[in-house]
Amino acid sequence: MSDINPEFESSSSFNTLNTDVTESILSHLPIPSLVRFTLVSKLWRSIITSLPPPPSSSSPWLFLFGIHNTCSFHNQSFAFDPLSNSWLRLPSSSSSSDHLVGSDRFLFTTAPRFSFSPILKPNWRFTSPVRFPRINPLLSVFTARSGSSKLILVGGSSRIGGLVDIEERLAVQIYDPVIDSWELCTPLPADFRSGQDHQTLTSALFRRRFYVFDNYSYFISSFCLDSYTWSDVQTLKPPGLSFAFLNSCNGMLVLGGMCGFSFNLWRIEEGSMEFSEIAVMPEDLLFGLVDNEDDEEEDSNKFRSLKCVGSGNLVYVFNDDCHKKFPACVCEIGGENGKCSWRRVPRLPSPVNKFHKVVSFCSTVSISDVFHPEDAQIGGLIRV
């Protein structure tokens, strides 16, 4: 019988593996597993916390924040990890503002003061005053030619004395965290002013352009992040489209929306704005997202509560009606054999009640977001 402790022998044998091999094995695991494995040994923790950030094509997480309308103590936060196919409970957002927006590993409050924080390790920082304070703006983080990260803020509404100020609803503002300053840029084309509500706008960041699509007029235009100018306004409307959401996924500009009783995904060509269908949600998944107890004649209105967000190689479609358990499904674009595949997302661990405003978005996440919040540089929006 060997005098060597079997547990020690196993550990020693594993530690003799080439570090590169160990890193390669661990890099294929979902983040929840990596977090647990950091407890195995100092070597494993060192390897795991030094793993490089995932590529932009990695499977993004879906984040859900339920903001309670009277007490931030009752806020709820969840994240869905597609690799482990499970929901994770997150520490509730400490922000008392219900004007919450998410983008690229960060949370933002847009009113009453503008601030931002890493998603997984809240550490709120206020910016200098916004030129035109906004409620529900379009927002995205982008990398400038200098290599630093900046923030673009488009549209939204401001409220003065309970009235909506429409004079500056087309404003475009860019924040530079290095100098903590907002720059006022060329506004959104006047064609978008005809929309009934600022919430009809949806956007996507794609190949150094910030695209804006209007569900009311079906107009689309893009803002060049180098010249700070807008492209000509064009029309984008697949036949039968009632509403849609613009996303950037898997190296494509993707439009996801309802056509009658069908939820479709289309690839949009730059310049021409021509579209081609790439996926249709299976009917059982679609009707699983809505309440089927109503009369059939009212079915078309029930789909209005559906939302669509996409990033990396995934597109999530969900129902953010606060009275429901957040039913959702996900489509992997260009997965096995280059085809699109749909699947249902598991139910939330606990329901988001009717007193919550729901904020949802998706973002890629790396292990550094869990262990190194300082890397999401507190002086700006810079990531390692």
Coordinates of C-alpha atoms in Angstrom, one line a residue:
M1 CA 0.0 0.0 0.0
S2 CA 1.4 3.4 -0.9
D3 CA 2.3 5.8 1.9
I4 CA 1.4 8.8 -0.3
N5 CA -1.9 10.5 0.4
P6 CA -4.1 9.8 -2.7
E7 CA -5.5 13.4 -2.5
F8 CA -2.0 14.8 -2.5
E9 CA -0.9 12.5 -5.3
S10 CA -3.8 13.6 -7.4
S11 CA -3.2 17.3 -6.8
S12 CA 0.5 16.9 -7.5
S13 CA -0.1 15.1 -10.7
F14 CA -2.5 17.8 -11.9
N15 CA 0.0 20.5 -11.0
T16 CA 2.6 18.9 -13.2
L17 CA 0.5 19.7 -16.2
N18 CA 1.9 22.4 -18.4
T19 CA 0.4 25.7 -17.3
D20 CA -0.7 26.5 -20.9
V21 CA -2.6 23.2 -21.0
T22 CA -4.3 23.9 -17.7
E23 CA -5.2 27.4 -18.9
S24 CA -6.6 26.0 -22.1
I25 CA -8.8 23.5 -20.2
L26 CA -10.1 26.1 -17.8
S27 CA -10.8 28.7 -20.5
H28 CA -13.6 26.4 -21.8
L29 CA -15.5 26.4 -18.5
P30 CA -18.4 28.7 -17.7
I31 CA -17.7 31.5 -15.3
P32 CA -19.7 30.1 -12.3
S33 CA -17.5 27.0 -12.5
L34 CA -14.3 29.1 -12.7
V35 CA -15.4 31.0 -9.6
R36 CA -15.7 27.7 -7.6
F37 CA -12.4 26.4 -9.0
T38 CA -10.5 29.4 -7.7
L39 CA -10.9 27.8 -4.3
V40 CA -8.9 24.7 -5.3
S41 CA -5.5 26.2 -4.9
K42 CA -3.5 29.4 -5.3
L43 CA -2.1 28.1 -8.6
W44 CA -5.6 27.6 -10.0
R45 CA -6.7 31.0 -8.8
S46 CA -3.7 32.6 -10.3
I47 CA -4.3 30.9 -13.7
I48 CA -8.1 31.6 -13.6
T49 CA -7.8 35.3 -12.7
S50 CA -5.2 35.8 -15.4
L51 CA -7.4 34.3 -18.2
P52 CA -7.7 36.8 -21.2
P53 CA -11.0 38.5 -21.8
P54 CA -13.4 36.6 -24.0
P55 CA -13.5 37.5 -27.7
S56 CA -16.4 39.7 -28.9
S57 CA -18.0 36.6 -30.4
S58 CA -18.3 34.8 -27.0
S59 CA -21.7 33.9 -25.7
P60 CA -23.0 37.0 -23.8
W61 CA -24.9 36.9 -20.6
L62 CA -28.5 38.2 -20.3
F63 CA -28.9 40.6 -17.4
L64 CA -32.2 41.4 -15.7
F65 CA -32.6 44.2 -13.1
G66 CA -35.9 44.7 -11.3
I67 CA -36.0 48.2 -9.9
H68 CA -38.6 48.6 -7.2
N69 CA -40.8 51.7 -7.6
T70 CA -40.6 52.7 -3.9
C71 CA -37.7 51.0 -2.1
S72 CA -34.3 50.1 -3.5
F73 CA -33.9 47.5 -0.8
H74 CA -36.3 45.3 -2.7
N75 CA -34.4 45.6 -6.0
Q76 CA -33.7 42.3 -7.7
S77 CA -30.8 41.4 -10.1
F78 CA -30.2 38.3 -12.1
A79 CA -27.8 37.1 -14.9
F80 CA -28.3 34.2 -17.3
D81 CA -25.1 32.3 -18.3
P82 CA -25.8 30.5 -21.6
L83 CA -22.8 28.2 -21.1
S84 CA -24.1 26.7 -17.9
N85 CA -27.7 27.3 -19.0
S86 CA -28.5 28.8 -15.6
W87 CA -29.6 32.0 -13.9
L88 CA -27.4 33.6 -11.2
R89 CA -28.6 35.8 -8.5
L90 CA -26.6 39.1 -8.4
P91 CA -26.2 41.6 -5.5
S92 CA -29.1 44.0 -5.9
S93 CA -28.2 47.3 -7.5
S94 CA -27.6 50.0 -4.9
S95 CA -28.8 52.7 -7.2
S96 CA -32.1 54.3 -6.2
S97 CA -32.7 55.7 -9.7
D98 CA -35.2 53.9 -11.8
H99 CA -33.6 55.4 -14.9
L100 CA -31.2 52.5 -15.4
V101 CA -29.5 51.5 -18.7
G102 CA -26.9 48.8 -19.4
S103 CA -24.2 48.5 -22.0
D104 CA -20.9 46.7 -22.4
R105 CA -20.3 45.4 -18.9
F106 CA -21.5 48.7 -17.3
L107 CA -24.7 50.0 -15.7
F108 CA -25.6 53.6 -16.1
T109 CA -28.1 55.9 -14.3
T110 CA -29.3 58.7 -16.6
A111 CA -31.3 60.7 -14.1
P112 CA -31.3 62.7 -11.8
R113 CA -27.5 62.6 -12.2
F114 CA -25.5 60.6 -14.8
S115 CA -23.3 57.9 -13.3
F116 CA -21.8 54.5 -14.2
S117 CA -20.6 51.3 -12.5
P118 CA -19.2 47.9 -13.5
I119 CA -22.1 45.4 -13.6
L120 CA -20.8 42.7 -11.4
K121 CA -19.0 44.8 -8.8
P122 CA -21.0 48.0 -8.2
N123 CA -18.8 51.0 -7.7
W124 CA -20.8 54.0 -8.8
R125 CA -19.1 57.1 -10.2
F126 CA -20.7 60.3 -11.2
T127 CA -19.8 62.2 -14.4
S128 CA -19.7 65.9 -15.0
P129 CA -23.2 67.3 -15.8
V130 CA -24.7 66.2 -19.0
R131 CA -25.4 69.0 -21.5
F132 CA -29.0 67.8 -22.0
P133 CA -30.1 65.4 -19.2
R134 CA -32.0 62.4 -20.7
I135 CA -34.5 59.8 -19.7
N136 CA -34.4 56.5 -21.6
P137 CA -31.7 57.5 -24.2
L138 CA -30.0 55.3 -26.6
L139 CA -26.6 54.5 -25.2
S140 CA -23.4 52.6 -26.0
V141 CA -19.7 52.3 -25.1
F142 CA -17.3 52.5 -28.0
T143 CA -13.5 52.6 -28.5
A144 CA -12.1 55.8 -30.0
R145 CA -9.2 55.8 -32.4
S146 CA -6.9 56.8 -29.6
G147 CA -7.7 53.5 -27.9
S148 CA -9.7 55.0 -25.0
S149 CA -13.3 54.2 -24.4
K150 CA -16.0 56.7 -24.8
L151 CA -19.8 56.8 -24.4
I152 CA -22.4 57.9 -26.9
L153 CA -25.8 59.2 -25.8
V154 CA -28.5 59.7 -28.4
G155 CA -32.0 61.0 -28.0
G156 CA -34.2 60.3 -25.0
S157 CA -36.5 62.8 -23.4
S158 CA -36.2 65.4 -20.6
R159 CA -39.1 66.5 -18.4
I160 CA -39.6 70.1 -17.3
G161 CA -42.6 70.7 -15.1
G162 CA -44.1 67.4 -16.0
L163 CA -44.0 68.2 -19.7
V164 CA -41.8 66.5 -22.3
D165 CA -39.2 68.7 -23.9
I166 CA -39.1 67.8 -27.5
E167 CA -36.8 70.6 -28.7
E168 CA -33.6 68.7 -27.9
R169 CA -34.9 65.2 -28.1
L170 CA -32.5 64.6 -31.1
A171 CA -29.4 65.6 -29.2
V172 CA -26.2 63.5 -29.5
Q173 CA -23.7 63.7 -26.7
I174 CA -20.4 61.9 -26.3
Y175 CA -18.6 61.5 -23.0
D176 CA -14.8 61.3 -22.7
P177 CA -13.9 59.7 -19.3
V178 CA -10.3 60.7 -19.5
I179 CA -11.2 64.4 -19.2
D180 CA -14.6 63.9 -17.7
S181 CA -16.3 66.0 -20.3
W182 CA -19.4 65.8 -22.6
E183 CA -19.3 66.9 -26.2
L184 CA -22.4 68.0 -28.1
C185 CA -22.3 66.6 -31.6
T186 CA -24.4 66.7 -34.8
P187 CA -28.0 65.8 -33.7
L188 CA -30.1 62.9 -35.0
P189 CA -31.6 63.7 -38.4
A190 CA -34.8 65.7 -38.2
D191 CA -36.7 62.8 -40.0
F192 CA -36.7 61.0 -36.6
R193 CA -38.6 63.9 -35.0
S194 CA -41.9 62.6 -36.5
G195 CA -41.9 59.5 -34.2
Q196 CA -44.7 59.3 -31.7
D197 CA -42.4 58.6 -28.8
H198 CA -38.6 58.4 -28.1
Q199 CA -39.1 54.8 -27.0
T200 CA -39.8 53.7 -30.5
L201 CA -36.1 54.1 -31.2
T202 CA -33.7 51.1 -31.1
S203 CA -29.9 51.1 -31.8
A204 CA -26.8 49.0 -32.5
L205 CA -23.1 49.6 -32.5
F206 CA -21.5 48.0 -35.6
R207 CA -18.2 48.6 -37.4
R208 CA -17.5 52.0 -35.9
R209 CA -21.0 53.2 -36.6
F210 CA -23.9 53.8 -34.2
Y211 CA -27.1 52.8 -36.0
V212 CA -30.6 54.1 -35.0
F213 CA -33.8 52.5 -36.2
D214 CA -37.3 54.0 -35.7
N215 CA -40.2 51.6 -35.3
Y216 CA -42.7 54.3 -36.0
S217 CA -41.4 55.6 -39.4
Y218 CA -39.0 52.6 -40.2
F219 CA -36.3 55.1 -40.8
I220 CA -32.6 54.1 -40.2
S221 CA -29.4 56.1 -40.1
S222 CA -25.9 55.7 -38.7
F223 CA -23.5 58.0 -36.8
C224 CA -19.9 57.6 -37.8
L225 CA -17.8 57.4 -34.7
D226 CA -14.7 58.9 -36.5
S227 CA -16.2 61.9 -38.3
Y228 CA -19.2 62.4 -35.9
T229 CA -21.6 62.8 -38.8
W230 CA -24.8 61.0 -39.7
S231 CA -25.5 59.0 -42.9
D232 CA -28.5 59.6 -45.2
V233 CA -31.8 58.5 -43.8
Q234 CA -33.1 55.3 -45.4
T235 CA -36.1 53.1 -44.9
L236 CA -35.9 49.6 -43.5
K237 CA -39.1 47.5 -43.4
P238 CA -39.4 43.8 -44.1
P239 CA -42.9 42.9 -45.4
G240 CA -45.4 42.7 -42.6
L241 CA -43.1 44.1 -39.9
S242 CA -44.9 45.6 -36.9
F243 CA -42.0 46.3 -34.6
A244 CA -38.3 45.3 -34.4
F245 CA -35.1 45.7 -32.5
L246 CA -31.6 46.4 -34.0
N247 CA -28.6 44.4 -32.8
S248 CA -25.0 43.7 -33.7
C249 CA -24.3 39.9 -33.6
N250 CA -21.7 37.6 -35.0
G251 CA -20.2 40.2 -37.3
M252 CA -23.6 41.2 -38.7
L253 CA -26.2 43.9 -38.3
V254 CA -29.3 41.9 -37.2
L255 CA -32.9 43.1 -37.1
G256 CA -35.3 41.0 -34.9
G257 CA -39.0 41.6 -34.9
M258 CA -42.6 40.5 -35.3
C259 CA -44.3 39.9 -38.7
G260 CA -47.9 39.0 -38.0
F261 CA -47.6 35.9 -35.7
S262 CA -44.0 35.2 -36.5
F263 CA -40.8 36.4 -34.8
N264 CA -38.0 36.7 -37.4
L265 CA -34.3 37.6 -37.6
W266 CA -32.9 39.3 -40.7
R267 CA -29.4 40.1 -41.7
I268 CA -29.1 43.8 -42.8
E269 CA -26.5 44.8 -45.4
E270 CA -24.5 48.0 -44.7
G271 CA -25.1 50.8 -47.2
S272 CA -28.0 49.3 -49.2
M273 CA -30.0 48.3 -46.1
E274 CA -31.2 45.2 -47.9
F275 CA -32.4 42.4 -45.7
S276 CA -32.3 38.6 -45.8
E277 CA -34.0 36.3 -43.4
I278 CA -31.7 34.2 -41.3
A279 CA -34.0 32.6 -38.7
V280 CA -37.6 32.2 -37.6
M281 CA -38.5 31.4 -34.0
P282 CA -40.4 28.1 -33.6
E283 CA -44.1 28.7 -32.9
D284 CA -44.1 26.8 -29.6
L285 CA -41.3 29.0 -28.3
L286 CA -43.0 32.2 -29.5
F287 CA -46.4 31.4 -27.9
G288 CA -44.6 30.2 -24.7
L289 CA -43.5 33.8 -24.3
V290 CA -47.0 35.3 -24.0
D291 CA -50.1 34.6 -22.0
N292 CA -52.5 32.4 -24.1
E293 CA -55.5 32.8 -21.9
D294 CA -56.8 35.8 -23.8
D295 CA -59.1 35.7 -26.7
E296 CA -57.5 34.8 -30.0
E297 CA -58.5 38.1 -31.6
E298 CA -56.3 39.9 -29.0
D299 CA -53.2 37.7 -29.6
S300 CA -51.5 40.2 -31.8
N301 CA -51.4 42.9 -29.1
K302 CA -49.8 40.4 -26.6
F303 CA -46.6 40.3 -28.5
R304 CA -46.1 44.0 -27.9
S305 CA -44.4 43.3 -24.6
L306 CA -41.6 41.2 -26.3
K307 CA -38.1 42.6 -26.4
C308 CA -35.0 41.5 -28.3
V309 CA -31.3 42.1 -27.4
G310 CA -28.3 40.6 -29.0
S311 CA -24.5 40.5 -28.8
G312 CA -21.7 38.1 -29.7
N313 CA -23.3 35.0 -31.2
L314 CA -26.6 35.1 -29.3
V315 CA -30.0 36.9 -29.7
Y316 CA -32.3 36.8 -26.7
V317 CA -36.1 37.3 -27.0
F318 CA -38.1 37.8 -23.9
N319 CA -41.3 39.2 -22.3
D320 CA -40.5 41.9 -19.8
D321 CA -44.0 42.2 -18.5
C322 CA -43.5 42.7 -14.8
H323 CA -46.4 40.4 -13.9
K324 CA -44.7 37.4 -15.5
K325 CA -41.7 35.3 -14.7
F326 CA -39.7 36.7 -17.5
P327 CA -40.2 34.0 -20.1
A328 CA -37.3 34.1 -22.6
C329 CA -35.6 32.1 -25.4
V330 CA -32.3 32.5 -27.1
C331 CA -31.1 32.0 -30.7
E332 CA -27.5 31.0 -31.4
I333 CA -26.5 32.6 -34.7
G334 CA -24.2 30.6 -37.0
G335 CA -23.8 27.8 -34.4
E336 CA -23.3 24.1 -35.3
N337 CA -23.1 23.7 -39.1
G338 CA -23.5 27.5 -39.5
K339 CA -27.2 27.3 -38.8
C340 CA -29.3 29.2 -36.2
S341 CA -30.6 27.2 -33.3
W342 CA -33.3 28.3 -30.8
R343 CA -33.8 27.1 -27.2
R344 CA -35.9 28.0 -24.2
V345 CA -34.3 29.9 -21.3
P346 CA -35.0 28.4 -17.8
R347 CA -37.4 30.3 -15.6
L348 CA -36.0 32.8 -13.1
P349 CA -35.2 31.5 -9.6
S350 CA -37.9 33.8 -8.3
P351 CA -40.5 36.1 -10.0
V352 CA -40.0 39.8 -10.5
N353 CA -43.2 41.3 -9.0
K354 CA -45.5 44.0 -10.4
F355 CA -43.9 46.7 -8.3
H356 CA -40.6 46.5 -10.3
K357 CA -39.5 48.3 -13.5
V358 CA -37.6 45.8 -15.5
V359 CA -34.3 46.7 -17.3
S360 CA -32.7 44.0 -19.5
F361 CA -29.6 43.9 -21.8
C362 CA -26.9 41.5 -22.7
S363 CA -23.1 41.7 -22.5
T364 CA -20.0 39.5 -22.7
V365 CA -18.5 38.8 -19.3
S366 CA -14.9 37.8 -18.3
I367 CA -13.5 36.4 -15.1
S368 CA -11.8 39.7 -14.5
D369 CA -15.2 41.3 -14.2
V370 CA -15.8 39.1 -11.2
F371 CA -12.4 39.4 -9.4
H372 CA -10.9 42.6 -10.7
P373 CA -13.4 45.4 -10.6
E374 CA -10.6 47.9 -10.6
D375 CA -9.7 46.9 -14.1
A376 CA -13.0 48.4 -15.3
Q377 CA -11.1 51.7 -14.6
I378 CA -12.9 53.9 -12.2
G379 CA -11.5 57.0 -13.8
G380 CA -13.3 56.1 -17.0
L381 CA -14.8 53.3 -19.1
I382 CA -11.5 51.6 -19.8
R383 CA -11.1 47.8 -19.6
V384 CA -8.0 45.6 -19.7

